Short mmCIF file of C-alpha atoms and ligand atoms in Angstrom, two decimals:
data_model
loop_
_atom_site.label_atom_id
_atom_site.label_comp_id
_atom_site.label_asym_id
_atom_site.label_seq_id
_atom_site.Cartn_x
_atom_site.Cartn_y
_atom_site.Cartn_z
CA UNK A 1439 23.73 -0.34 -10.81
CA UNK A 1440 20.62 0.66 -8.60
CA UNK A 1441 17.58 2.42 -9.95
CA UNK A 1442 17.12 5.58 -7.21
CA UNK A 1443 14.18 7.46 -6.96
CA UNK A 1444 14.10 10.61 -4.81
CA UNK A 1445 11.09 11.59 -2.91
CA UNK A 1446 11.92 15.70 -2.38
CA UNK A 1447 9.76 17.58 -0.15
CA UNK A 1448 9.76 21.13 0.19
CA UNK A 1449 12.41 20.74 -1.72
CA UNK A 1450 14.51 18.56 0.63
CA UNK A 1451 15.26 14.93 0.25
CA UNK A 1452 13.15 13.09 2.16
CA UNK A 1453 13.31 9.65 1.59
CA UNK A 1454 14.18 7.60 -1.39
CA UNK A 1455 13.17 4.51 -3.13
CA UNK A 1456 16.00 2.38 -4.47
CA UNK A 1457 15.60 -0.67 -7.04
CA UNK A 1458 17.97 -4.15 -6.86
CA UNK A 1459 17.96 -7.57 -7.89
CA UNK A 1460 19.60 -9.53 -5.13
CA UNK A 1461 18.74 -9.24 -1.49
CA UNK A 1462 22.15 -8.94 -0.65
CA UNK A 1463 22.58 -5.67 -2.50
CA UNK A 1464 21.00 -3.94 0.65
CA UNK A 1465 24.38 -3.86 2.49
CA UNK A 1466 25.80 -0.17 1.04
CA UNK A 1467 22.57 1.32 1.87
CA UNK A 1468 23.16 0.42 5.57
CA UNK A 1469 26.88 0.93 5.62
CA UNK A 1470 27.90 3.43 8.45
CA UNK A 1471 24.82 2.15 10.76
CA UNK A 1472 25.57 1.04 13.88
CA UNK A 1473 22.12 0.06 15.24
CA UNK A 1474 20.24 -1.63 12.17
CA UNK A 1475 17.35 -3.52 14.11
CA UNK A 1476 14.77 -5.76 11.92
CA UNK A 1477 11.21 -6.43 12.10
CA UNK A 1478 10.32 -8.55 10.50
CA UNK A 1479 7.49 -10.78 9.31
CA UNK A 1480 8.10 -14.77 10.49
CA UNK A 1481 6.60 -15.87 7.34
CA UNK A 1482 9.48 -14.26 5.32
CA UNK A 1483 12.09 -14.94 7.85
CA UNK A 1484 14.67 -16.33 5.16
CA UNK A 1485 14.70 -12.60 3.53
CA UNK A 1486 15.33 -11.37 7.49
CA UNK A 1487 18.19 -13.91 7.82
CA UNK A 1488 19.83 -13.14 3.64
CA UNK A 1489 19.72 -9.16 5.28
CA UNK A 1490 21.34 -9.83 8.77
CA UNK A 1491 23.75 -12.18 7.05
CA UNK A 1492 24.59 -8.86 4.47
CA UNK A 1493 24.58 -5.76 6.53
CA UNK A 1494 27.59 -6.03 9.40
CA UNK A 1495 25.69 -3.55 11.87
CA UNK A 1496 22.59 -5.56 12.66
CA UNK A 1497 22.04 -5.38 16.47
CA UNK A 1498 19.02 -7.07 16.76
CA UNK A 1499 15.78 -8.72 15.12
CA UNK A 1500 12.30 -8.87 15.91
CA UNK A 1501 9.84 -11.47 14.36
CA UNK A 1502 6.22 -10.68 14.05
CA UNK A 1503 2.70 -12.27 12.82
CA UNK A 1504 2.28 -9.98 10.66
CA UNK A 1505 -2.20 -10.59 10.75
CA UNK A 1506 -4.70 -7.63 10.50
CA UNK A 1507 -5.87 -8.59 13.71
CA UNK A 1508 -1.99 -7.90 14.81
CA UNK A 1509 -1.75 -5.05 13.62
CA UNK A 1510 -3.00 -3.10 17.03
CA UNK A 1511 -1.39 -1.01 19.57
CA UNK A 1512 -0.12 -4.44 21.30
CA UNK A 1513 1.95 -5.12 18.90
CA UNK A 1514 3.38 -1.78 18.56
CA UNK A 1515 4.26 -2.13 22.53
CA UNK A 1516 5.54 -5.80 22.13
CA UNK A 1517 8.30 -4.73 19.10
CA UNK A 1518 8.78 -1.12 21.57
CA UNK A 1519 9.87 -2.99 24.69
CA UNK A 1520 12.26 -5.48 22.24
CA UNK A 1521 13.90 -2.19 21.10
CA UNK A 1522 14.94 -1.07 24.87
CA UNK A 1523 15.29 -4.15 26.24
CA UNK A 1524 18.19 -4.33 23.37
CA UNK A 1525 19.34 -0.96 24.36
CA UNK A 1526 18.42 0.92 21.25
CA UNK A 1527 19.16 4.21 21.24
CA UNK A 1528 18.11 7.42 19.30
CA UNK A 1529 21.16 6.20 16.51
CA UNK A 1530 18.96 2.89 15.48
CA UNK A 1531 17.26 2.20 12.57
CA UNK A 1532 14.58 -0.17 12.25
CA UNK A 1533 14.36 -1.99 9.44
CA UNK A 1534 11.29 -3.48 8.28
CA UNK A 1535 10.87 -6.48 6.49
CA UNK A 1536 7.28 -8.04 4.79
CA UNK A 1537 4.72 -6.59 3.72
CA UNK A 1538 2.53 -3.26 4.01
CA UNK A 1539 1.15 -4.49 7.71
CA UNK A 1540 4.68 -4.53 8.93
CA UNK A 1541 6.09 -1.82 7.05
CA UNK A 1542 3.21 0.51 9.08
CA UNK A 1543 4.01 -1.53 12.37
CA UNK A 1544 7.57 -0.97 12.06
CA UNK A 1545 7.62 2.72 10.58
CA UNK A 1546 5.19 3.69 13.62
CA UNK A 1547 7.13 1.92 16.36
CA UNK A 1548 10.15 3.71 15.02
CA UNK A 1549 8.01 7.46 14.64
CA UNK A 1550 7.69 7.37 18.54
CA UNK A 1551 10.28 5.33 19.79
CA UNK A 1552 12.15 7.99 21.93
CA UNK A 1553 10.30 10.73 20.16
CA UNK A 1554 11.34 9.28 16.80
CA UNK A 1555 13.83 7.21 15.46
CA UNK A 1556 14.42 6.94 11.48
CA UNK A 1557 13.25 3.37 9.56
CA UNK A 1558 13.56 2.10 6.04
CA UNK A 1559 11.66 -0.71 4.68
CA UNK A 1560 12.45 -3.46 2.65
CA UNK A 1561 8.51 -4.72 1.25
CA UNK A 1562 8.44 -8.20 0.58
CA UNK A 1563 4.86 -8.10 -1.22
CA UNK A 1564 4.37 -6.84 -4.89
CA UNK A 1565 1.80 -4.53 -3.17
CA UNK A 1566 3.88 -3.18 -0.37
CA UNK A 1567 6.44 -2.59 -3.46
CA UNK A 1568 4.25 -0.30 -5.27
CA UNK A 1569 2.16 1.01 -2.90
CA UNK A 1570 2.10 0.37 1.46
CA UNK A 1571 6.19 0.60 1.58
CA UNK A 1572 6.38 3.96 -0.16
CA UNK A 1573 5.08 7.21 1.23
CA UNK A 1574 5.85 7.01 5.34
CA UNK A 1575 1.57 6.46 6.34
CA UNK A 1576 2.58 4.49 9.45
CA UNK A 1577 0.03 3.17 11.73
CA UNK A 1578 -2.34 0.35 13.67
CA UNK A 1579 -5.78 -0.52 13.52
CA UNK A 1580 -8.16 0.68 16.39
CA UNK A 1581 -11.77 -0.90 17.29
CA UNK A 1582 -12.99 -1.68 14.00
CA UNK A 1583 -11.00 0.73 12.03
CA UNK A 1584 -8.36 0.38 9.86
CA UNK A 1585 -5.49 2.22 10.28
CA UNK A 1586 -6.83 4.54 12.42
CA UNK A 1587 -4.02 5.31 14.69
CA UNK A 1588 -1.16 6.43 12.92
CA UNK A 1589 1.43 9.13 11.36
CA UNK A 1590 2.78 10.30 7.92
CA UNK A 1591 6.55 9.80 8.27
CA UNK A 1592 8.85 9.12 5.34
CA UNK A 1593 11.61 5.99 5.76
CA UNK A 1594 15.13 6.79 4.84
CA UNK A 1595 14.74 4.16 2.21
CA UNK A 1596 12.62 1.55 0.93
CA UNK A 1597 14.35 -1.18 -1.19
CA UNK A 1598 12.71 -2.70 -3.91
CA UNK A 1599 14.21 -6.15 -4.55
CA UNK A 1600 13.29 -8.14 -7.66
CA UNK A 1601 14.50 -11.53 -5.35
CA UNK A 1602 11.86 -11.23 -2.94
CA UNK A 1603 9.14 -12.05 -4.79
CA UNK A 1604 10.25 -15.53 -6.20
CA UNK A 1605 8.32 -17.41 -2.79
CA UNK A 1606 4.94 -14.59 -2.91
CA UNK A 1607 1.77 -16.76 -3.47
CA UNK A 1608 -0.13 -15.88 -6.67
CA UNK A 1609 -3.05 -14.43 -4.83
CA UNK A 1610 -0.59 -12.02 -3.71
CA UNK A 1611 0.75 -11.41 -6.18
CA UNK A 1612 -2.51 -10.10 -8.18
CA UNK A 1613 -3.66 -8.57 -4.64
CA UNK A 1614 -0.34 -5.86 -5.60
CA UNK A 1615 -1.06 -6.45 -8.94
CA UNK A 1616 -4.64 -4.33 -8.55
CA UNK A 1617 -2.49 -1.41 -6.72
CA UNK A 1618 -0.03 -1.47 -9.79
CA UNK A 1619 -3.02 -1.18 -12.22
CA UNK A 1620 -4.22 1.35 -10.34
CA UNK A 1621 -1.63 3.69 -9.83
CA UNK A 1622 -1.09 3.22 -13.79
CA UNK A 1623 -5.15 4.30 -14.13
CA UNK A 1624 -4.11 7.22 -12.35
CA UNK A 1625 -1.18 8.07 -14.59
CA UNK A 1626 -0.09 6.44 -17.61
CA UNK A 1627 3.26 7.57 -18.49
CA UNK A 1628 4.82 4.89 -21.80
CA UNK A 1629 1.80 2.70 -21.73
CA UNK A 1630 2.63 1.33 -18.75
CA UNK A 1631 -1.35 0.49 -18.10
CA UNK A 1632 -1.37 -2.18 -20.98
CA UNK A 1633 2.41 -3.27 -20.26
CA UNK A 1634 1.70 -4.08 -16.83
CA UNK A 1635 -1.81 -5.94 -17.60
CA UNK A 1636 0.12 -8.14 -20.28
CA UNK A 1637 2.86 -8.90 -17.27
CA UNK A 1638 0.04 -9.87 -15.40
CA UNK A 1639 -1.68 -12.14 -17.33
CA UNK A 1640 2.19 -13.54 -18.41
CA UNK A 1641 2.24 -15.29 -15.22
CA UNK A 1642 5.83 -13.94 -14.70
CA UNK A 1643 7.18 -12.35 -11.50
CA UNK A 1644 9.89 -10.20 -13.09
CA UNK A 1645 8.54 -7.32 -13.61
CA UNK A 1646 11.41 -4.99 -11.81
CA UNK A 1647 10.94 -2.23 -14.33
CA UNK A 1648 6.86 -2.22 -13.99
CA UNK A 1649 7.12 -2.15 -10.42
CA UNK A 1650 10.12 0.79 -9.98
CA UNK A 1651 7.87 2.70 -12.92
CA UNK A 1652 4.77 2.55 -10.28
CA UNK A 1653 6.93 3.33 -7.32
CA UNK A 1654 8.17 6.23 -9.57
CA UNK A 1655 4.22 7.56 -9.72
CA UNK A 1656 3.68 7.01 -6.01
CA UNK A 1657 6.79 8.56 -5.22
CA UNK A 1658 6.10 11.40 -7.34
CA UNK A 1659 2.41 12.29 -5.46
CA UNK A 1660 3.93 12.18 -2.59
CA UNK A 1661 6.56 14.26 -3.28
CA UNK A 1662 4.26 17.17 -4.16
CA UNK A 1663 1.29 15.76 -1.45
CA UNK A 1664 3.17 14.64 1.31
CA UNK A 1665 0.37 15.15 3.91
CA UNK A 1666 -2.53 13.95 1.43
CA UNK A 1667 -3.89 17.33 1.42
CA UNK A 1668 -5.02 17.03 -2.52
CA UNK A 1669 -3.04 14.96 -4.90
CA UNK A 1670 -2.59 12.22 -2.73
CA UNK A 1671 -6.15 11.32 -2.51
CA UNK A 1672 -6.09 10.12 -6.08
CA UNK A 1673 -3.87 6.85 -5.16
CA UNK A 1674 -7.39 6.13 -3.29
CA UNK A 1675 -8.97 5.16 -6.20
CA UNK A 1676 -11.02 1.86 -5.53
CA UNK A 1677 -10.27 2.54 -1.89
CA UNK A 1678 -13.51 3.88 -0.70
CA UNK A 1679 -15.30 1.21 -2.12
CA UNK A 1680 -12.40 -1.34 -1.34
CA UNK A 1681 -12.61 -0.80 2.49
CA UNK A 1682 -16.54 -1.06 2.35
CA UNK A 1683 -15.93 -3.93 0.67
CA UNK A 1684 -13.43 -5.72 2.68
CA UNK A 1685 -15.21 -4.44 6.10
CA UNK A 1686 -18.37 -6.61 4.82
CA UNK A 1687 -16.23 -9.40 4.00
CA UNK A 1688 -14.86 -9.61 7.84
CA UNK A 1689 -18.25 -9.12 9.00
CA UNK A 1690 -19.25 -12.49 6.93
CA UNK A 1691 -15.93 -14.33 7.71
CA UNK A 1692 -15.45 -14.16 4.50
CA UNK A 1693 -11.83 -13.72 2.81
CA UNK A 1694 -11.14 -10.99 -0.03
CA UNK A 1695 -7.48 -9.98 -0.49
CA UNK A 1696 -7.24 -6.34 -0.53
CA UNK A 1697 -5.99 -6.21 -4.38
CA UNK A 1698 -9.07 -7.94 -5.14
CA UNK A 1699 -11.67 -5.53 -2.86
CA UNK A 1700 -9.30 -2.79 -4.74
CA UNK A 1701 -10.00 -4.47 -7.89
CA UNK A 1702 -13.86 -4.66 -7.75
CA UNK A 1703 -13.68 -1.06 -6.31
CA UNK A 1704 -12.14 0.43 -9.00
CA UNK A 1705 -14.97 -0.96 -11.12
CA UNK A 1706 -17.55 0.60 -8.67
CA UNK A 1707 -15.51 3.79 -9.20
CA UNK A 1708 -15.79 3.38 -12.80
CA UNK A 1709 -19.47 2.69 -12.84
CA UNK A 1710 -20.23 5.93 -10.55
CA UNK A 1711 -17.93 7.67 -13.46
CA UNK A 1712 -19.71 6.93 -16.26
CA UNK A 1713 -23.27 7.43 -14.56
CA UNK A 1714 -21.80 10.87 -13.58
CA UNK A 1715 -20.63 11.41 -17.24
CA UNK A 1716 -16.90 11.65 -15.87
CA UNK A 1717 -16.09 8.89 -18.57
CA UNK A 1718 -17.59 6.87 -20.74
CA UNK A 1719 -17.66 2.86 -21.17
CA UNK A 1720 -15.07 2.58 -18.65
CA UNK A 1721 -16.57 0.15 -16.21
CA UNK A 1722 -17.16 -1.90 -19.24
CA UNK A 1723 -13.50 -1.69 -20.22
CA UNK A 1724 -12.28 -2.00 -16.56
CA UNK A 1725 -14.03 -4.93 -16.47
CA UNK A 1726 -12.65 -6.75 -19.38
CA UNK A 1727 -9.29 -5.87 -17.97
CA UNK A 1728 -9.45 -7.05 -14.61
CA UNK A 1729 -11.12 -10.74 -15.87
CA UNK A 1730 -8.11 -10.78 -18.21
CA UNK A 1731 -5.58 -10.40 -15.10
CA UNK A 1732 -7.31 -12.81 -13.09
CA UNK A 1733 -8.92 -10.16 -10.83
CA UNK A 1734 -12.21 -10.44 -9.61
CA UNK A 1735 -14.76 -7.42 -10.93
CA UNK A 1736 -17.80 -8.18 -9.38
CA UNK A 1737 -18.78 -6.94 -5.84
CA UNK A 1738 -20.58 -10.34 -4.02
CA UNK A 1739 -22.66 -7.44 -1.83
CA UNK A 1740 -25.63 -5.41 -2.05
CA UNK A 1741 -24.88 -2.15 -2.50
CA UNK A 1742 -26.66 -0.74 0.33
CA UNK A 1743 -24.61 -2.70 2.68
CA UNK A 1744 -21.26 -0.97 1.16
CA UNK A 1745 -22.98 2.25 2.35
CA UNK A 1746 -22.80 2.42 6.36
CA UNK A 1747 -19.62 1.04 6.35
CA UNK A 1748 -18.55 4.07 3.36
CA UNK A 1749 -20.64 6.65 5.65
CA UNK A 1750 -17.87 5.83 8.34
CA UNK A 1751 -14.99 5.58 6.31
CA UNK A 1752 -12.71 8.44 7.72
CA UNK A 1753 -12.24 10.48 4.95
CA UNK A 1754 -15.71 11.18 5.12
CA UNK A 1755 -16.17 14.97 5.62
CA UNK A 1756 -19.02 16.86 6.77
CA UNK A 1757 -21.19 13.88 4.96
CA UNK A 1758 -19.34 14.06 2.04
CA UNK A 1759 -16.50 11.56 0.86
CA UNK A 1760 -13.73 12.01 -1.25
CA UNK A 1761 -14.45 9.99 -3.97
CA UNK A 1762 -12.04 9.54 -6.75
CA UNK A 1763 -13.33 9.10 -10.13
CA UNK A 1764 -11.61 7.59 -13.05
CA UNK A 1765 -12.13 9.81 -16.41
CA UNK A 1766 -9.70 7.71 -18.59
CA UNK A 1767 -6.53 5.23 -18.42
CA UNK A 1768 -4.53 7.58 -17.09
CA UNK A 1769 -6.34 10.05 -15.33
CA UNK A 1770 -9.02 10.59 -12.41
CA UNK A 1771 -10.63 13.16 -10.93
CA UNK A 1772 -11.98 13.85 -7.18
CA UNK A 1773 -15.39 14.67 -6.25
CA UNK A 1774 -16.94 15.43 -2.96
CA UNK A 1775 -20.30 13.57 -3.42
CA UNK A 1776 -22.73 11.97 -0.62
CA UNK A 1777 -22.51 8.46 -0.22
CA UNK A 1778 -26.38 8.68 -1.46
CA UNK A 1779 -25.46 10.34 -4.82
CA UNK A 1780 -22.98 7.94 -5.22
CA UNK A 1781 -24.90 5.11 -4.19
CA UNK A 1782 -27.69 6.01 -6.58
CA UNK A 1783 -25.34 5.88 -9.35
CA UNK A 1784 -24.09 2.55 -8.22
CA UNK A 1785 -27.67 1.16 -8.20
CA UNK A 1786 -29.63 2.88 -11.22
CA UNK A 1787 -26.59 2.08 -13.44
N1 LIG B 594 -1.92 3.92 -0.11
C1 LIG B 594 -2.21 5.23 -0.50
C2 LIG B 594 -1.24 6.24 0.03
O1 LIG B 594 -0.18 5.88 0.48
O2 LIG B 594 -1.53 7.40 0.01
#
């Protein structure tokens, strides 16, 4: 029996997430499809091949490298042209396989092919499972920003399959691992915060029920923020940080996973917090946490080099950023703050 989550908006359903153990279980979601075609990433090409060998009305595949470098407008034109040279029509579906760089480069190839076509996702990467699979942000990077180029449209589906994790690398793993914790430090329904640390630091990959309880949260923001007009800001905890963080990190040649820039950010976000009087000994406790999942805590950079690269960050607004602010396991607040405010919190704390 699948687990089904319905993402409703405006009180029509608009997409849902749906929870299986075996790859092959995929098949009734596509039955009646006559134009399935898959993108998918060639480093998970055997979970490409167990879903063409399951689902009859497959009419084509596309493999791509699924890099941050490739994820540009080139390869959005590349995966275009193999959908009309195949003759796909305003009926297909693409289907994307791997993780959150091609669920966006398939969901936004498939948002303007022929003004629109509908996709569904199959995420192949504990974070794409919890996180970059569910929610429809499509999109490519541009120049030297990150998904700059992009839409908000929801796939018909996104399957969550406990089989697809068995080959993910550890690092990986923890790199979704950081988005699971933090969607559970946003909302902490059944103690799912300290469940999902102790599955964590288990060293076991089935966690189905973690992982459909986290898609459950996302699902549920989006639901009532499609458009990320509010709510949906919050599942940007760590981000603002995270992206400063990362952007650094390519600048050195250095290579932090985006779970782990997440990871440290969160902390950052934590430490602001407390400096603010938001919470209280929660970087401390973050901290503790993190170490005991095997994520890293500890930002390598000065924190004046985090700031141009925040100042730039596009959800910076009239100078001011977005900033989400953890006030407990379980709950987090936004403020609009200058990068200096926060900054001097960061530094004198
Ligand atoms: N990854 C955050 C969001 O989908 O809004």
């Amino acid at each position: 029996m699948h687990k089904e989550i319905t993402i409703t908006i405006g009180g029509t359903a608009a997409g849902r997430v749906v929870g299986g153990s075996r790859i092959a279980e995929i098949a009734p979601l596509l039955s009646g499809e006559p134009e399935v075609f898959v993108v998918y990433d060639e480093q998970v090409s055997w979970v490409a091949g167990e879903v063409m060998a399951a689902v009859p009305g497959v009419r084509g595949s596309i493999a791509i490298e699924a890099t941050e470098e490739g994820k540009s407008m080139e390869t959005v034109l590349l995966i275009a042209r193999s959908l009309l040279e195949a003759g796909a029509s305003r009926k297909a579906l693409v289907l994307a396989v791997g993780g959150g760089i091609t669920t966006d480069l398939a969901g936004f190839v498939a948002s303007i092919y022929k003004r629109g076509i509908r996709y569904a996702n199959v995420p192949t990467t504990l974070l794409a499972q919890v996180d970059a699979a569910i929610g429809g942000k499509t999109g490519v990077n541009f120049d030297s920003y990150k998904n700059m180029l992009g839409v908000i449209v929801q796939p018909v589906f996104t399957f969550i399959c406990a089989e697809v994790l068995q080959t993910l690398p550890r690092r990986d793993f923890l790199s979704g691992a950081a988005e699971m914790l933090k969607t559970f430090v946003i909302e902490n329904e059944d103690d799912h915060y300290a469940r999902a640390l102790a599955w964590i630091s288990s060293g076991s990959t089935d966690g189905q029920e973690l992982i459909l309880a986290a898609a459950a949260v996302k699902a549920g923001v989006v639901s009532r923020d499609p458009f990320e007009a509010g709510e949906r800001r919050k599942l940007n905890l760590g981000h603002t940080f995270a992206h400063a963080i990362e952007h650094e990190a390519r600048l050195r040649g250095e290579d932090v996973t985006h779970g782990e820039a997440v990871a440290m950010g969160m902390v950052l976000a934590a430490r602001v917090a407390d400096a603010l009087g938001v919470s209280s000994g929660l970087e401390a406790s973050l901290t503790q946490d993190f170490t005991t999942a095997g994520l890293p805590t500890q930002c390598p950079y000065p924190m004046e080099t985090l700031a141009e690269a925040m100042d730039k960050d596009k959800k910076a607004e009239g100078g001011l950023v977005h900033f989400v602010l953890p006030e407990r396991i379980g709950s987090v607040v936004i403020r609009d703050l200058s990068v200096a405010v926060a900054l001097n919190a960061l530094i004198t704390n």
